[in-house]
Backbone as JSON Lines, residues from 0, in Angstrom:
{"i":0,"aa":"X","n":[30.07,25.16,-40.14],"ca":[29.18,24.77,-41.22],"c":[28.84,25.98,-42.11]}
{"i":1,"aa":"X","n":[28.59,27.12,-41.44],"ca":[28.27,28.33,-42.2],"c":[29.45,28.74,-43.06]}
{"i":2,"aa":"X","n":[30.66,28.55,-42.56],"ca":[31.84,28.91,-43.32],"c":[31.97,28.05,-44.57]}
{"i":3,"aa":"X","n":[31.65,26.77,-44.45],"ca":[31.72,25.85,-45.58],"c":[30.72,26.26,-46.67]}
{"i":4,"aa":"X","n":[29.5,26.58,-46.26],"ca":[28.48,27.02,-47.2],"c":[28.9,28.33,-47.86]}
{"i":5,"aa":"X","n":[29.43,29.24,-47.06],"ca":[29.89,30.52,-47.58],"c":[31.03,30.33,-48.57]}
{"i":6,"aa":"X","n":[31.96,29.42,-48.27],"ca":[33.08,29.14,-49.17],"c":[32.56,28.57,-50.5]}
{"i":7,"aa":"X","n":[31.62,27.65,-50.41],"ca":[31.06,27.06,-51.61],"c":[30.37,28.1,-52.47]}
{"i":8,"aa":"X","n":[29.66,29.0,-51.84],"ca":[28.96,30.05,-52.57],"c":[29.95,31.0,-53.24]}
{"i":9,"aa":"X","n":[31.06,31.25,-52.62],"ca":[32.06,32.15,-53.19],"c":[32.81,31.5,-54.36]}
{"i":10,"aa":"X","n":[33.09,30.21,-54.26],"ca":[33.86,29.55,-55.31],"c":[33.0,29.04,-56.46]}
{"i":11,"aa":"X","n":[31.72,28.88,-56.25],"ca":[30.84,28.38,-57.3],"c":[30.85,29.29,-58.53]}
{"i":12,"aa":"X","n":[30.73,30.61,-58.38],"ca":[30.76,31.45,-59.58],"c":[32.08,31.38,-60.32]}
{"i":13,"aa":"X","n":[33.2,31.3,-59.58],"ca":[34.48,31.22,-60.28],"c":[34.62,29.91,-61.01]}
{"i":14,"aa":"X","n":[34.06,28.86,-60.47],"ca":[34.1,27.57,-61.16],"c":[33.28,27.64,-62.44]}
{"i":15,"aa":"X","n":[32.17,28.35,-62.4],"ca":[31.34,28.5,-63.59],"c":[32.09,29.28,-64.67]}
{"i":16,"aa":"X","n":[32.8,30.33,-64.27],"ca":[33.5,31.16,-65.24],"c":[34.77,30.48,-65.75]}
{"i":17,"aa":"X","n":[35.26,29.5,-65.03],"ca":[36.48,28.82,-65.44],"c":[36.22,27.84,-66.58]}
{"i":18,"aa":"X","n":[34.98,27.57,-66.87],"ca":[34.67,26.65,-67.96],"c":[35.0,27.28,-69.29]}
{"i":19,"aa":"X","n":[35.5,26.43,-70.19],"ca":[35.92,26.9,-71.5],"c":[35.17,26.07,-72.55]}
{"i":20,"aa":"X","n":[34.56,26.75,-73.5],"ca":[33.77,26.07,-74.5],"c":[34.35,26.29,-75.89]}
{"i":21,"aa":"X","n":[34.18,25.29,-76.72],"ca":[34.62,25.4,-78.11],"c":[33.58,24.77,-79.03]}
{"i":22,"aa":"X","n":[33.69,25.08,-80.29],"ca":[32.83,24.45,-81.28],"c":[33.66,24.08,-82.48]}
{"i":23,"aa":"X","n":[33.22,23.07,-83.2],"ca":[34.01,22.54,-84.3],"c":[33.08,22.17,-85.46]}
{"i":24,"aa":"X","n":[33.57,22.34,-86.66],"ca":[32.82,21.98,-87.87],"c":[33.45,20.71,-88.44]}
{"i":25,"aa":"X","n":[32.93,19.56,-88.05],"ca":[33.52,18.29,-88.49],"c":[33.34,18.07,-89.99]}
{"i":26,"aa":"X","n":[32.28,18.64,-90.57],"ca":[32.11,18.52,-92.03],"c":[33.28,19.16,-92.76]}
{"i":27,"aa":"X","n":[33.66,20.36,-92.34],"ca":[34.78,21.06,-92.97],"c":[36.08,20.28,-92.76]}
{"i":28,"aa":"X","n":[36.23,19.72,-91.59],"ca":[37.43,18.93,-91.3],"c":[37.49,17.7,-92.2]}
{"i":29,"aa":"X","n":[36.37,16.98,-92.28],"ca":[36.31,15.76,-93.09],"c":[36.58,16.09,-94.56]}
{"i":30,"aa":"X","n":[36.01,17.18,-95.05],"ca":[36.2,17.55,-96.45],"c":[37.65,17.91,-96.75]}
{"i":31,"aa":"X","n":[38.39,18.36,-95.74],"ca":[39.77,18.78,-95.97],"c":[40.75,17.6,-95.97]}
{"i":32,"aa":"X","n":[40.29,16.43,-95.55],"ca":[41.19,15.27,-95.46],"c":[41.35,14.59,-96.82]}
{"i":33,"aa":"X","n":[42.58,14.27,-97.2],"ca":[42.79,13.59,-98.49],"c":[42.18,12.18,-98.52]}
{"i":34,"aa":"X","n":[42.06,11.55,-97.36],"ca":[41.48,10.2,-97.31],"c":[40.04,10.2,-97.8]}
{"i":35,"aa":"X","n":[39.34,11.29,-97.54],"ca":[37.92,11.36,-97.9],"c":[37.75,11.35,-99.41]}
{"i":36,"aa":"X","n":[38.57,12.11,-100.13],"ca":[38.43,12.1,-101.59],"c":[38.8,10.74,-102.16]}
{"i":37,"aa":"X","n":[39.76,10.07,-101.55],"ca":[40.13,8.71,-101.99],"c":[38.97,7.76,-101.75]}
{"i":38,"aa":"X","n":[38.39,7.82,-100.56],"ca":[37.25,6.95,-100.22],"c":[36.08,7.24,-101.15]}
{"i":39,"aa":"X","n":[35.78,8.52,-101.37],"ca":[34.67,8.88,-102.26],"c":[34.91,8.36,-103.67]}
{"i":40,"aa":"X","n":[36.14,8.44,-104.16],"ca":[36.47,7.92,-105.48],"c":[36.26,6.42,-105.57]}
{"i":41,"aa":"X","n":[36.69,5.7,-104.53],"ca":[36.52,4.25,-104.5],"c":[35.04,3.87,-104.47]}
{"i":42,"aa":"X","n":[34.28,4.6,-103.66],"ca":[32.84,4.32,-103.56],"c":[32.11,4.64,-104.87]}
{"i":43,"aa":"X","n":[32.51,5.73,-105.51],"ca":[31.89,6.08,-106.79],"c":[32.2,5.03,-107.85]}
{"i":44,"aa":"X","n":[33.43,4.51,-107.85],"ca":[33.8,3.46,-108.81],"c":[32.98,2.19,-108.56]}
{"i":45,"aa":"X","n":[32.8,1.84,-107.3],"ca":[32.01,0.66,-106.95],"c":[30.55,0.87,-107.35]}
{"i":46,"aa":"X","n":[30.02,2.06,-107.11],"ca":[28.63,2.37,-107.47],"c":[28.45,2.29,-108.98]}
{"i":47,"aa":"X","n":[29.43,2.77,-109.73],"ca":[29.37,2.72,-111.19],"c":[29.38,1.27,-111.67]}
{"i":48,"aa":"X","n":[30.21,0.45,-111.05],"ca":[30.26,-0.97,-111.39],"c":[28.89,-1.63,-111.15]}
{"i":49,"aa":"X","n":[28.31,-1.34,-109.99],"ca":[26.98,-1.89,-109.68],"c":[25.94,-1.39,-110.68]}
{"i":50,"aa":"X","n":[26.02,-0.12,-111.03],"ca":[25.08,0.47,-111.98],"c":[25.18,-0.22,-113.34]}
{"i":51,"aa":"X","n":[26.4,-0.47,-113.79],"ca":[26.59,-1.13,-115.08],"c":[26.02,-2.55,-115.07]}
{"i":52,"aa":"X","n":[26.22,-3.26,-113.97],"ca":[25.66,-4.61,-113.84],"c":[24.14,-4.58,-113.92]}
{"i":53,"aa":"X","n":[23.54,-3.63,-113.22],"ca":[22.08,-3.51,-113.23],"c":[21.56,-3.13,-114.62]}
{"i":54,"aa":"X","n":[22.27,-2.26,-115.3],"ca":[21.85,-1.88,-116.65],"c":[21.88,-3.09,-117.59]}
{"i":55,"aa":"X","n":[22.88,-3.93,-117.45],"ca":[22.95,-5.14,-118.27],"c":[21.78,-6.07,-117.97]}
{"i":56,"aa":"X","n":[21.45,-6.2,-116.7],"ca":[20.32,-7.04,-116.31],"c":[19.01,-6.46,-116.86]}
{"i":57,"aa":"X","n":[18.87,-5.14,-116.8],"ca":[17.66,-4.5,-117.3],"c":[17.54,-4.64,-118.82]}
{"i":58,"aa":"X","n":[18.67,-4.56,-119.51],"ca":[18.66,-4.75,-120.96],"c":[18.22,-6.17,-121.31]}
{"i":59,"aa":"X","n":[18.71,-7.13,-120.54],"ca":[18.32,-8.53,-120.76],"c":[16.82,-8.7,-120.53]}
{"i":60,"aa":"X","n":[16.31,-8.1,-119.46],"ca":[14.87,-8.18,-119.17],"c":[14.07,-7.53,-120.29]}
{"i":61,"aa":"X","n":[14.51,-6.39,-120.75],"ca":[13.81,-5.69,-121.82],"c":[13.83,-6.52,-123.11]}
{"i":62,"aa":"X","n":[14.99,-7.1,-123.42],"ca":[15.11,-7.92,-124.63],"c":[14.19,-9.13,-124.56]}
{"i":63,"aa":"X","n":[14.19,-9.8,-123.43],"ca":[13.33,-10.98,-123.28],"c":[11.86,-10.6,-123.29]}
{"i":64,"aa":"X","n":[11.54,-9.45,-122.72],"ca":[10.16,-8.99,-122.7],"c":[9.67,-8.67,-124.11]}
{"i":65,"aa":"X","n":[10.52,-8.01,-124.89],"ca":[10.15,-7.71,-126.29],"c":[10.01,-8.99,-127.09]}
{"i":66,"aa":"X","n":[10.91,-9.91,-126.88],"ca":[10.86,-11.2,-127.56],"c":[9.56,-11.93,-127.22]}
{"i":67,"aa":"X","n":[9.19,-11.87,-125.96],"ca":[7.95,-12.5,-125.52],"c":[6.74,-11.83,-126.18]}
{"i":68,"aa":"X","n":[6.73,-10.49,-126.2],"ca":[5.61,-9.77,-126.83],"c":[5.46,-10.15,-128.3]}
{"i":69,"aa":"X","n":[6.57,-10.32,-129.0],"ca":[6.53,-10.66,-130.42],"c":[6.03,-12.08,-130.66]}
{"i":70,"aa":"X","n":[6.39,-13.01,-129.77],"ca":[6.06,-14.42,-129.97],"c":[4.85,-14.89,-129.17]}
{"i":71,"aa":"X","n":[4.3,-14.01,-128.38],"ca":[3.2,-14.38,-127.47],"c":[2.02,-14.99,-128.23]}
{"i":72,"aa":"X","n":[1.67,-14.42,-129.36],"ca":[0.49,-14.88,-130.1],"c":[0.67,-16.3,-130.65]}
{"i":73,"aa":"X","n":[1.9,-16.73,-130.82],"ca":[2.14,-18.08,-131.35],"c":[2.4,-19.11,-130.26]}
{"i":74,"aa":"X","n":[2.45,-18.69,-129.02],"ca":[2.74,-19.6,-127.91],"c":[1.45,-20.18,-127.34]}
{"i":75,"aa":"X","n":[1.56,-21.4,-126.83],"ca":[0.41,-21.96,-126.11],"c":[0.4,-21.39,-124.69]}
{"i":76,"aa":"X","n":[-0.66,-21.6,-123.98],"ca":[-0.86,-21.01,-122.64],"c":[0.22,-21.45,-121.66]}
{"i":77,"aa":"X","n":[0.65,-22.7,-121.73],"ca":[1.67,-23.21,-120.82],"c":[3.0,-22.5,-121.05]}
{"i":78,"aa":"X","n":[3.38,-22.35,-122.31],"ca":[4.63,-21.68,-122.65],"c":[4.57,-20.2,-122.24]}
{"i":79,"aa":"X","n":[3.41,-19.57,-122.43],"ca":[3.24,-18.17,-122.02],"c":[3.48,-18.03,-120.51]}
{"i":80,"aa":"X","n":[2.9,-18.93,-119.74],"ca":[3.06,-18.88,-118.28],"c":[4.52,-19.09,-117.88]}
{"i":81,"aa":"X","n":[5.21,-19.99,-118.58],"ca":[6.62,-20.24,-118.28],"c":[7.46,-18.99,-118.54]}
{"i":82,"aa":"X","n":[7.23,-18.36,-119.68],"ca":[8.0,-17.18,-120.04],"c":[7.67,-16.02,-119.1]}
{"i":83,"aa":"X","n":[6.4,-15.86,-118.76],"ca":[6.0,-14.8,-117.83],"c":[6.63,-15.02,-116.46]}
{"i":84,"aa":"X","n":[6.66,-16.27,-116.01],"ca":[7.3,-16.59,-114.73],"c":[8.8,-16.29,-114.79]}
{"i":85,"aa":"X","n":[9.42,-16.6,-115.92],"ca":[10.85,-16.31,-116.11],"c":[11.1,-14.8,-116.07]}
{"i":86,"aa":"X","n":[10.23,-14.04,-116.73],"ca":[10.37,-12.58,-116.73],"c":[10.18,-12.02,-115.31]}
{"i":87,"aa":"X","n":[9.2,-12.55,-114.6],"ca":[8.95,-12.11,-113.23],"c":[10.15,-12.43,-112.33]}
{"i":88,"aa":"X","n":[10.73,-13.61,-112.5],"ca":[11.9,-14.01,-111.72],"c":[13.08,-13.08,-112.02]}
{"i":89,"aa":"X","n":[13.27,-12.75,-113.28],"ca":[14.35,-11.85,-113.68],"c":[14.13,-10.46,-113.08]}
{"i":90,"aa":"X","n":[12.89,-9.99,-113.1],"ca":[12.57,-8.68,-112.53],"c":[12.87,-8.69,-111.02]}
{"i":91,"aa":"X","n":[12.48,-9.75,-110.34],"ca":[12.74,-9.85,-108.9],"c":[14.25,-9.91,-108.62]}
{"i":92,"aa":"X","n":[14.97,-10.59,-109.5],"ca":[16.42,-10.68,-109.35],"c":[17.06,-9.3,-109.47]}
{"i":93,"aa":"X","n":[16.55,-8.51,-110.4],"ca":[17.07,-7.14,-110.58],"c":[16.79,-6.32,-109.32]}
{"i":94,"aa":"X","n":[15.57,-6.42,-108.81],"ca":[15.21,-5.66,-107.6],"c":[16.07,-6.08,-106.41]}
{"i":95,"aa":"X","n":[16.27,-7.37,-106.26],"ca":[17.08,-7.88,-105.15],"c":[18.54,-7.45,-105.3]}
{"i":96,"aa":"X","n":[19.04,-7.49,-106.51],"ca":[20.42,-7.07,-106.76],"c":[20.6,-5.6,-106.43]}
{"i":97,"aa":"X","n":[19.61,-4.78,-106.81],"ca":[19.67,-3.35,-106.49],"c":[19.76,-3.15,-104.97]}
{"i":98,"aa":"X","n":[18.9,-3.84,-104.23],"ca":[18.9,-3.71,-102.77],"c":[20.22,-4.2,-102.18]}
{"i":99,"aa":"X","n":[20.71,-5.33,-102.67],"ca":[21.98,-5.87,-102.18],"c":[23.13,-4.91,-102.45]}
{"i":100,"aa":"X","n":[23.12,-4.31,-103.63],"ca":[24.17,-3.35,-103.99],"c":[24.14,-2.13,-103.07]}
{"i":101,"aa":"X","n":[22.94,-1.63,-102.78],"ca":[22.82,-0.48,-101.89],"c":[23.36,-0.81,-100.5]}
{"i":102,"aa":"X","n":[23.02,-1.98,-100.0],"ca":[23.5,-2.39,-98.69],"c":[25.03,-2.58,-98.7]}
{"i":103,"aa":"X","n":[25.55,-3.15,-99.77],"ca":[27.0,-3.35,-99.87],"c":[27.73,-2.02,-99.89]}
{"i":104,"aa":"X","n":[27.16,-1.04,-100.61],"ca":[27.79,0.29,-100.66],"c":[27.77,0.95,-99.29]}
{"i":105,"aa":"X","n":[26.65,0.85,-98.6],"ca":[26.56,1.44,-97.26],"c":[27.56,0.79,-96.3]}
{"i":106,"aa":"X","n":[27.64,-0.52,-96.37],"ca":[28.56,-1.24,-95.48],"c":[30.01,-0.85,-95.79]}
{"i":107,"aa":"X","n":[30.35,-0.8,-97.07],"ca":[31.71,-0.43,-97.46],"c":[32.02,1.01,-97.03]}
{"i":108,"aa":"X","n":[31.05,1.91,-97.17],"ca":[31.26,3.29,-96.76],"c":[31.52,3.36,-95.25]}
{"i":109,"aa":"X","n":[30.72,2.63,-94.48],"ca":[30.91,2.63,-93.03],"c":[32.28,2.08,-92.65]}
{"i":110,"aa":"X","n":[32.68,1.0,-93.31],"ca":[33.97,0.39,-93.0],"c":[35.12,1.32,-93.34]}
{"i":111,"aa":"X","n":[35.03,2.01,-94.47],"ca":[36.11,2.89,-94.89],"c":[36.13,4.19,-94.09]}
{"i":112,"aa":"X","n":[34.96,4.66,-93.67],"ca":[34.89,5.94,-92.96],"c":[35.2,5.81,-91.47]}
{"i":113,"aa":"X","n":[34.99,4.66,-90.9],"ca":[35.16,4.49,-89.45],"c":[36.55,4.89,-88.97]}
{"i":114,"aa":"X","n":[37.63,4.46,-89.62],"ca":[38.95,4.9,-89.14],"c":[39.15,6.41,-89.26]}
{"i":115,"aa":"X","n":[38.59,7.02,-90.29],"ca":[38.73,8.47,-90.47],"c":[37.94,9.21,-89.38]}
{"i":116,"aa":"X","n":[36.73,8.74,-89.12],"ca":[35.91,9.35,-88.07],"c":[36.62,9.23,-86.72]}
{"i":117,"aa":"X","n":[37.2,8.08,-86.46],"ca":[37.93,7.87,-85.2],"c":[39.14,8.8,-85.11]}
{"i":118,"aa":"X","n":[39.82,8.98,-86.22],"ca":[40.99,9.87,-86.26],"c":[40.58,11.31,-85.95]}
{"i":119,"aa":"X","n":[39.47,11.76,-86.53],"ca":[38.98,13.12,-86.28],"c":[38.53,13.26,-84.84]}
{"i":120,"aa":"X","n":[37.84,12.25,-84.33],"ca":[37.38,12.28,-82.94],"c":[38.56,12.39,-81.97]}
{"i":121,"aa":"X","n":[39.62,11.64,-82.25],"ca":[40.81,11.7,-81.38],"c":[41.49,13.07,-81.47]}
{"i":122,"aa":"X","n":[41.51,13.65,-82.66],"ca":[42.11,14.98,-82.81],"c":[41.3,16.02,-82.03]}
{"i":123,"aa":"X","n":[39.98,15.92,-82.09],"ca":[39.12,16.84,-81.33],"c":[39.37,16.65,-79.84]}
{"i":124,"aa":"X","n":[39.49,15.42,-79.42],"ca":[39.75,15.11,-78.02],"c":[41.1,15.7,-77.58]}
{"i":125,"aa":"X","n":[42.11,15.58,-78.44],"ca":[43.44,16.11,-78.13],"c":[43.39,17.63,-78.0]}
{"i":126,"aa":"X","n":[42.71,18.28,-78.95],"ca":[42.57,19.74,-78.88],"c":[41.82,20.13,-77.6]}
{"i":127,"aa":"X","n":[40.81,19.38,-77.26],"ca":[40.05,19.66,-76.04],"c":[40.9,19.56,-74.79]}
{"i":128,"aa":"X","n":[41.72,18.51,-74.73],"ca":[42.59,18.34,-73.55],"c":[43.68,19.39,-73.5]}
{"i":129,"aa":"X","n":[44.32,19.65,-74.65],"ca":[45.41,20.62,-74.68],"c":[44.91,22.04,-74.4]}
{"i":130,"aa":"X","n":[43.69,22.35,-74.86],"ca":[43.14,23.68,-74.66],"c":[42.32,23.83,-73.39]}
{"i":131,"aa":"X","n":[42.25,22.77,-72.6],"ca":[41.48,22.76,-71.35],"c":[40.02,23.15,-71.57]}
{"i":132,"aa":"X","n":[39.43,22.63,-72.62],"ca":[38.02,22.91,-72.9],"c":[37.15,22.01,-72.04]}
{"i":133,"aa":"X","n":[36.07,22.58,-71.53],"ca":[35.1,21.8,-70.79],"c":[34.23,21.02,-71.78]}
{"i":134,"aa":"X","n":[33.81,21.7,-72.84],"ca":[33.0,21.08,-73.89],"c":[33.45,21.6,-75.25]}
{"i":135,"aa":"X","n":[33.37,20.71,-76.24],"ca":[33.51,21.13,-77.62],"c":[32.26,20.6,-78.32]}
{"i":136,"aa":"X","n":[31.5,21.52,-78.89],"ca":[30.23,21.17,-79.52],"c":[30.37,21.09,-81.03]}
{"i":137,"aa":"X","n":[29.52,20.3,-81.64],"ca":[29.44,20.24,-83.11],"c":[28.78,21.52,-83.6]}
{"i":138,"aa":"X","n":[29.25,22.04,-84.69],"ca":[28.84,23.34,-85.2],"c":[27.76,23.23,-86.28]}
{"i":139,"aa":"X","n":[27.1,22.09,-86.43],"ca":[26.2,21.91,-87.57],"c":[24.94,22.76,-87.5]}
{"i":140,"aa":"X","n":[24.35,22.9,-86.34],"ca":[23.1,23.67,-86.28],"c":[23.01,24.5,-85.01]}
{"i":141,"aa":"X","n":[23.99,25.36,-84.79],"ca":[23.9,26.17,-83.57],"c":[22.82,27.25,-83.71]}
{"i":142,"aa":"X","n":[22.12,27.48,-82.65],"ca":[21.13,28.54,-82.64],"c":[21.83,29.85,-82.29]}
{"i":143,"aa":"X","n":[22.79,29.74,-81.42],"ca":[23.56,30.92,-81.01],"c":[24.94,30.46,-80.56]}
{"i":144,"aa":"X","n":[25.95,31.16,-80.99],"ca":[27.31,30.92,-80.51],"c":[27.81,32.23,-79.94]}
{"i":145,"aa":"X","n":[28.05,32.23,-78.65],"ca":[28.5,33.44,-77.99],"c":[29.99,33.68,-78.2]}
{"i":146,"aa":"X","n":[30.45,34.78,-77.71],"ca":[31.85,35.15,-77.87],"c":[32.76,34.32,-76.98]}
{"i":147,"aa":"X","n":[32.2,33.64,-76.0],"ca":[33.04,32.85,-75.1],"c":[33.31,31.44,-75.65]}
{"i":148,"aa":"X","n":[32.76,31.13,-76.79],"ca":[33.01,29.83,-77.42],"c":[33.97,30.03,-78.58]}
{"i":149,"aa":"X","n":[35.05,29.26,-78.58],"ca":[36.08,29.41,-79.61],"c":[35.88,28.35,-80.69]}
{"i":150,"aa":"X","n":[36.03,28.74,-81.94],"ca":[35.97,27.79,-83.05],"c":[37.32,27.08,-83.11]}
{"i":151,"aa":"X","n":[37.33,25.78,-82.85],"ca":[38.57,25.01,-82.8],"c":[38.77,24.16,-84.06]}
{"i":152,"aa":"X","n":[38.01,24.43,-85.1],"ca":[38.1,23.66,-86.34],"c":[39.53,23.69,-86.9]}
{"i":153,"aa":"X","n":[40.13,24.86,-86.97],"ca":[41.49,24.97,-87.5],"c":[42.51,24.25,-86.61]}
{"i":154,"aa":"X","n":[42.28,24.28,-85.32],"ca":[43.18,23.57,-84.39],"c":[43.13,22.07,-84.64]}
{"i":155,"aa":"X","n":[41.91,21.56,-84.87],"ca":[41.75,20.12,-85.13],"c":[42.39,19.75,-86.47]}
{"i":156,"aa":"X","n":[42.19,20.6,-87.48],"ca":[42.82,20.37,-88.79],"c":[44.34,20.31,-88.64]}
{"i":157,"aa":"X","n":[44.88,21.2,-87.83],"ca":[46.33,21.22,-87.62],"c":[46.81,19.93,-86.94]}
{"i":158,"aa":"X","n":[46.02,19.4,-86.02],"ca":[46.39,18.15,-85.34],"c":[46.39,16.98,-86.31]}
{"i":159,"aa":"X","n":[45.55,17.05,-87.32],"ca":[45.44,15.95,-88.28],"c":[46.56,15.96,-89.31]}
{"i":160,"aa":"X","n":[47.28,17.06,-89.41],"ca":[48.35,17.14,-90.41],"c":[49.67,16.71,-89.85]}
């Protein structure tokens, strides 16, 4: 029993030193991929389309509001309430459209980015297995990176090409 404990104590430090650590900058990797600029371009075009639609709706609201202000003094109370309700409905429609557009953009971004994120994750995993790394950490906010941790960002980029 003493021999077993002694053996474990002797091999434990070597097992600790056998660990290999790496760190990776996924932001830099993502920025280097051509798919990202394509996705960003598509998302910007969609956002511009949504923006143009909203601007048209806002122009219509502004036009109707000015028209109402000009004719308000000649309208009876019932007609004023109808027009005010119409303006309020239009305003709510604009707000709802804005929210729907934001959600649609987020959903589209997630759908388009998911395969790219998975591709990068698999490349990191491959580099980790090939390099016999125990851990590969994200490099976004390290407090300290020692000399025993290797930056594998370039290795991952190479796997993606």
